Each structure stands twice: as structure tokens, then as C-alpha cells.
PDB file of C-alpha atoms and ligand atoms in Angstrom:
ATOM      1  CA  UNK Z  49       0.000   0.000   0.000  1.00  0.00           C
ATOM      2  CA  UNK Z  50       3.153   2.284   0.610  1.00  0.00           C
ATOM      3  CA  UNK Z  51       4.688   4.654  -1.394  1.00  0.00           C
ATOM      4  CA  UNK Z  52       7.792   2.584  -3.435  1.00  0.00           C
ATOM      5  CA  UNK Z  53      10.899   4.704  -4.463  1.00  0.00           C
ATOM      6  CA  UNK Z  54      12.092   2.009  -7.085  1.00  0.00           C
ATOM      7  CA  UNK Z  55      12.862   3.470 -10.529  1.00  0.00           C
ATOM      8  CA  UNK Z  56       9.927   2.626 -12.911  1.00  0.00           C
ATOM      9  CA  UNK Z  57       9.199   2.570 -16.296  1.00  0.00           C
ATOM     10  CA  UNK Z  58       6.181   1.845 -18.356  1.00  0.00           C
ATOM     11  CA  UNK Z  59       6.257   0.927 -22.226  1.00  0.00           C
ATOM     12  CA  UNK Z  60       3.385   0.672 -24.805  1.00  0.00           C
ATOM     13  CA  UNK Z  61       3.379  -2.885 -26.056  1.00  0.00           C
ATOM     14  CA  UNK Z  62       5.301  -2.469 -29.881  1.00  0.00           C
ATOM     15  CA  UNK Z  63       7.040   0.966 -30.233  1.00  0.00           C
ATOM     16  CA  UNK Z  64       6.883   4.036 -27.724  1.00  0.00           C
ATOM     17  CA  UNK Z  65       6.536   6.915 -29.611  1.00  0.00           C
ATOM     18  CA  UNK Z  66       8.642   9.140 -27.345  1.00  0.00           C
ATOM     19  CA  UNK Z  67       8.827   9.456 -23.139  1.00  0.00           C
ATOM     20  CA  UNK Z  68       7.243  11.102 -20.814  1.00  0.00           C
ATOM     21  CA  UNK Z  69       9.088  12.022 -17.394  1.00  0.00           C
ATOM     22  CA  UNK Z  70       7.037  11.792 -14.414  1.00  0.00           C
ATOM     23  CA  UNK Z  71       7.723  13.400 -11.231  1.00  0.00           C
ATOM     24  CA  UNK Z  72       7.709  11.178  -7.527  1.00  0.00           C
ATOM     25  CA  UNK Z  73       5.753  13.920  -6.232  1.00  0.00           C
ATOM     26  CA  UNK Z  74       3.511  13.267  -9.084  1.00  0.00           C
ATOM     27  CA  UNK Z  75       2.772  10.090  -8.813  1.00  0.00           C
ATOM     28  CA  UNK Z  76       2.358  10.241  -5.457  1.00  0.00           C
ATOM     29  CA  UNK Z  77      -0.448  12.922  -6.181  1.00  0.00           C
ATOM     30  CA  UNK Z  78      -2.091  10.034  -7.837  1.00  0.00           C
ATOM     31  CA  UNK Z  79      -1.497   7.176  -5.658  1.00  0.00           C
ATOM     32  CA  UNK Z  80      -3.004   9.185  -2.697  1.00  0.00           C
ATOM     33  CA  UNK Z  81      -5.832  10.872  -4.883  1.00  0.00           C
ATOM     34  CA  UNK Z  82      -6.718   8.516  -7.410  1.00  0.00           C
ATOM     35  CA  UNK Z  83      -6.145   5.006  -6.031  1.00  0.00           C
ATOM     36  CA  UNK Z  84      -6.454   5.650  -2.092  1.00  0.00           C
ATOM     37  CA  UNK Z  85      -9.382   8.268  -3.280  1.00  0.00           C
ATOM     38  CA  UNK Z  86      -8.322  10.585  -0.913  1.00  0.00           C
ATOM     39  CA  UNK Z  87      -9.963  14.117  -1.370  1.00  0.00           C
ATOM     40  CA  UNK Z  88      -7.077  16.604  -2.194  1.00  0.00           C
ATOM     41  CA  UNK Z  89      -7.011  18.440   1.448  1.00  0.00           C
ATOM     42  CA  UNK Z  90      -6.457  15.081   2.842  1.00  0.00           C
ATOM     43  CA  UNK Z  91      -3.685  14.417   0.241  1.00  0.00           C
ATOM     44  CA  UNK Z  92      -2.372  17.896   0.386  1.00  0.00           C
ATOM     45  CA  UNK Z  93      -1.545  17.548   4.009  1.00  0.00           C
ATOM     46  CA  UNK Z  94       0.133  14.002   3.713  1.00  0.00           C
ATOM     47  CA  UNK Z  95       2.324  14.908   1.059  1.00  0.00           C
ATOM     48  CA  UNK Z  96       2.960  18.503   3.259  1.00  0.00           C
ATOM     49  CA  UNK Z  97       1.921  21.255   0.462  1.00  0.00           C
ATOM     50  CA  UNK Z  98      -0.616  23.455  -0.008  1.00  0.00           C
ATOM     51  CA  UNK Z  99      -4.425  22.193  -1.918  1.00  0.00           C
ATOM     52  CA  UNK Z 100      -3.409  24.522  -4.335  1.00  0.00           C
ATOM     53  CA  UNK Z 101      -0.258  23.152  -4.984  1.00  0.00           C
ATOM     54  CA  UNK Z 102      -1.279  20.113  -4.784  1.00  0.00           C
ATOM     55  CA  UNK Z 103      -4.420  20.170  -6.831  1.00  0.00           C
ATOM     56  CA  UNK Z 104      -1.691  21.502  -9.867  1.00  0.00           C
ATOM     57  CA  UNK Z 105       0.901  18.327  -9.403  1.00  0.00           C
ATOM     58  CA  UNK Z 106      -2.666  16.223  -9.401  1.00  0.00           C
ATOM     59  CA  UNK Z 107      -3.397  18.023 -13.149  1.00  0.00           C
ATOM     60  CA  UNK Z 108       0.057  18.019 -14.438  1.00  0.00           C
ATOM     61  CA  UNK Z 109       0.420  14.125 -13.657  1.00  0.00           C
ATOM     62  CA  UNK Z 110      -3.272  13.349 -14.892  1.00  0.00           C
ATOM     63  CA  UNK Z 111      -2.316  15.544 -18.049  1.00  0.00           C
ATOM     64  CA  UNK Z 112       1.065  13.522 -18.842  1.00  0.00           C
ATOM     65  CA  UNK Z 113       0.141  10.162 -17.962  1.00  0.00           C
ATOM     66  CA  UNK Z 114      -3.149  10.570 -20.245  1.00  0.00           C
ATOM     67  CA  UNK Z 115      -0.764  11.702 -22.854  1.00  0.00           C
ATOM     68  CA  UNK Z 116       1.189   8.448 -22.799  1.00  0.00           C
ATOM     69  CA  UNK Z 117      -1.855   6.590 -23.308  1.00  0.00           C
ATOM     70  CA  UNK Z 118      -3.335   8.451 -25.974  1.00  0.00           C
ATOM     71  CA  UNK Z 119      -0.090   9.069 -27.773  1.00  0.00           C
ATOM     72  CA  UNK Z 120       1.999   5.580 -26.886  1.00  0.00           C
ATOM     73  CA  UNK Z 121       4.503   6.987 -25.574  1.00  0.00           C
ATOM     74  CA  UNK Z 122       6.978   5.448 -22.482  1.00  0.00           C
ATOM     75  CA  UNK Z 123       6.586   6.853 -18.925  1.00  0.00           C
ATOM     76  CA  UNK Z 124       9.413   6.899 -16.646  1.00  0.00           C
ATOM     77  CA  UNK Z 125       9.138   7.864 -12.707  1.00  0.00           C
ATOM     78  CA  UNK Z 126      11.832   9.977 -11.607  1.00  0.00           C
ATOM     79  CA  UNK Z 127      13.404  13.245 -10.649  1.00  0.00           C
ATOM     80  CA  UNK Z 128      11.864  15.411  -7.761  1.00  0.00           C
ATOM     81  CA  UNK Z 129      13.289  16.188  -4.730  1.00  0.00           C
ATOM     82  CA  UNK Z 130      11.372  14.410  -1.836  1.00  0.00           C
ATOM     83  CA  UNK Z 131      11.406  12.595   1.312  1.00  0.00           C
ATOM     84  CA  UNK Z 132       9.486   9.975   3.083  1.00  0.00           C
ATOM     85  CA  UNK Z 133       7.477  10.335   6.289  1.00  0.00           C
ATOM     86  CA  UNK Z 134       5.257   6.596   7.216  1.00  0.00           C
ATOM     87  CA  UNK Z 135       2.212   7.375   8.854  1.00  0.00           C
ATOM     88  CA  UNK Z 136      -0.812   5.321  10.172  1.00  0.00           C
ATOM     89  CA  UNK Z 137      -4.100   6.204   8.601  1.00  0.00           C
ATOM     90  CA  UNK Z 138      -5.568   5.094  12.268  1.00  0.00           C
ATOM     91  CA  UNK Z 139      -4.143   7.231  15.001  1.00  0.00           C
ATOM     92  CA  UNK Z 140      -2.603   9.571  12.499  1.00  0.00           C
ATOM     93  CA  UNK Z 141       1.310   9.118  14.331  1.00  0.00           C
ATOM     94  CA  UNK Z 142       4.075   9.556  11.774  1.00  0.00           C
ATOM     95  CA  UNK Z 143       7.622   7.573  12.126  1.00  0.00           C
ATOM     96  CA  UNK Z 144      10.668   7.356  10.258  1.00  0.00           C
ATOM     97  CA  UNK Z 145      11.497   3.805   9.324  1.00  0.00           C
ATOM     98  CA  UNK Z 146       8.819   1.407   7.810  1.00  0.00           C
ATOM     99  CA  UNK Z 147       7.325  -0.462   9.608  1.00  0.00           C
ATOM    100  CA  UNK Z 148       4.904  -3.310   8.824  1.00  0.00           C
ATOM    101  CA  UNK Z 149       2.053  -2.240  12.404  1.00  0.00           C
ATOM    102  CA  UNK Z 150       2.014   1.097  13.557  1.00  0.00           C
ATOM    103  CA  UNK Z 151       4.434   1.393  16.615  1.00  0.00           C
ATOM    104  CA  UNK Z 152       1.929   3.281  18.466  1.00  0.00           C
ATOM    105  CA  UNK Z 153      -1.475   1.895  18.365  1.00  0.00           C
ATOM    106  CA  UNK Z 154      -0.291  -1.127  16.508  1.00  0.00           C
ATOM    107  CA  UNK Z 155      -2.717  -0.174  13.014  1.00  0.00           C
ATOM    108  CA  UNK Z 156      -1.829  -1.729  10.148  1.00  0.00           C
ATOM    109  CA  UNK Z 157      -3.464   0.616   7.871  1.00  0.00           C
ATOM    110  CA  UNK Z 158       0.224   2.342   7.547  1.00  0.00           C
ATOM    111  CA  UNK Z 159       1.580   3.673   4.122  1.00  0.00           C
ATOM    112  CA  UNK Z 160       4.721   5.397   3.345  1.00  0.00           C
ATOM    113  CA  UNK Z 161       3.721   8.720   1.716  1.00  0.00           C
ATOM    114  CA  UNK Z 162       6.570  10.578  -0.200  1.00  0.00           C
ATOM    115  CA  UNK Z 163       6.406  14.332   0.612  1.00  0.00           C
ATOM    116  CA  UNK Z 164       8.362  17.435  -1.563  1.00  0.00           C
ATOM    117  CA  UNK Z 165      11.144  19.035  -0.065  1.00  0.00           C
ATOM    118  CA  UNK Z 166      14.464  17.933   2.308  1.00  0.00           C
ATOM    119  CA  UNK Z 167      13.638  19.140   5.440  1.00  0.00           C
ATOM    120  CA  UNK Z 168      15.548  16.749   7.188  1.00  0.00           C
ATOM    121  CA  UNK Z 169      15.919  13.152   7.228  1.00  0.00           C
ATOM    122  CA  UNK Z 170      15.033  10.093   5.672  1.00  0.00           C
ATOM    123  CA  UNK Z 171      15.854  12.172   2.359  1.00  0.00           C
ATOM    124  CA  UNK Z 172      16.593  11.076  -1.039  1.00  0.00           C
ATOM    125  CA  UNK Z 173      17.456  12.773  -4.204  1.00  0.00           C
ATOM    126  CA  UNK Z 174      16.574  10.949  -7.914  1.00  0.00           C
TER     127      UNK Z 174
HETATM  128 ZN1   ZN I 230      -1.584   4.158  14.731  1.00  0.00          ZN
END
């Protein structure tokens, strides 16, 4: 259910015709949004921005990934500059390291959630 940092990269069966580049943040925006169905304060505030901001990362990666579809082209996830916080959707408590059961009410409805920015560890740069 977690947010996964691995490289990815989608192809249209036969030729791409071209590649689209993908953001984390972006998918993220539609992991939280579109397959969690959060509503976009909800995901705002997990991924730390503002609705605003958030609502134009939600367009931006609806806009490309439709692209791919319609055009054929390849989408690869990376760049952005983000971090990851794991939370439980339960009690709401935030940790650093996953963990399978939240440490403090021992939830398992726990996801990592990437979030923009490097304020501070667990930090990675793509
Ligand atoms: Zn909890």
C-alpha cells in the first residue's frame, strides 16, 4: 500500500513513440488521490503542500500520464526532490522507518507517503 521509491518505467506494447518524465511527487499525487481516493485536502496535508499546490501536481500528472496513453509513448518515474514520512491512517502518528504495524497503536493501515522538499531526514534525491 506504501509509497515505493524504485525506478519505474512503463512501455506501450510495440514501439513508444517518445517518453514522458514523471515526477515522484507526481505520482504520489495520484497514488493518494486517485487510487487511495483521498480528497485533495487530505492528500495535500500528507504529502505537506498546499491544496493549491497540490491540486496543480494532481493536473500536471493526470495531463502527462493521459498523454502516454493516448499518444503511446513510455513513462518513466523519476526526478523530484522528496522525502518519506510513514504514517498510520488510524491514530494519524508519523515515524521514520517502515514499519509493517504502527508502533503506536499497533494499526496496520500504515503507508509510506513521499512528501516534496528535504527538510531533514530520511531524504533522497533521484
Ligand atoms: Zn496508529
Amino acid at each position: 500500500m506504501g509509497f515505493h521509491p524504485d525506478f519505474r518505467y512503463f512501455r506501450p506494447g510495440g514501439r513508444a513513440k517518445g517518453e514522458i518524465v514523471l515526477k515522484i511527487e507526481e505520482l504520489e499525487s495520484l497514488r493518494l488521490k486517485d487510487l487511495l481516493q483521498l480528497d485533495q485536502i487530505e492528500a495535500a496535508k500528507l504529502m505537506d503542500i498546499s491544496q493549491p499546490t497540490f491540486h496543480r501536481i494532481l493536473k500536471e500528472a493526470r495531463r502527462k500520464v493521459a498523454e502516454a496513453l493516448v499518444d503511446g509513448k513510455a513513462i518513466r518515474v523519476s526526478g523530484g526532490d522528496y522525502r518519506f514520512r510513514n504514517l498510520c491512517y488510524d491514530c494519524r502518528s508519523e515515524w521514520g522507518a517502515p514499519l509493517e504495524r504502527c508502533p503506536i497503536c499497533g494499526g496496520i493501515s500504515v503507508s509510506s507517503v513521499a512528501r516534496e522538499g528535504g527538510r531533514g531526514p530520511p531524504h533522497r534525491k533521484v
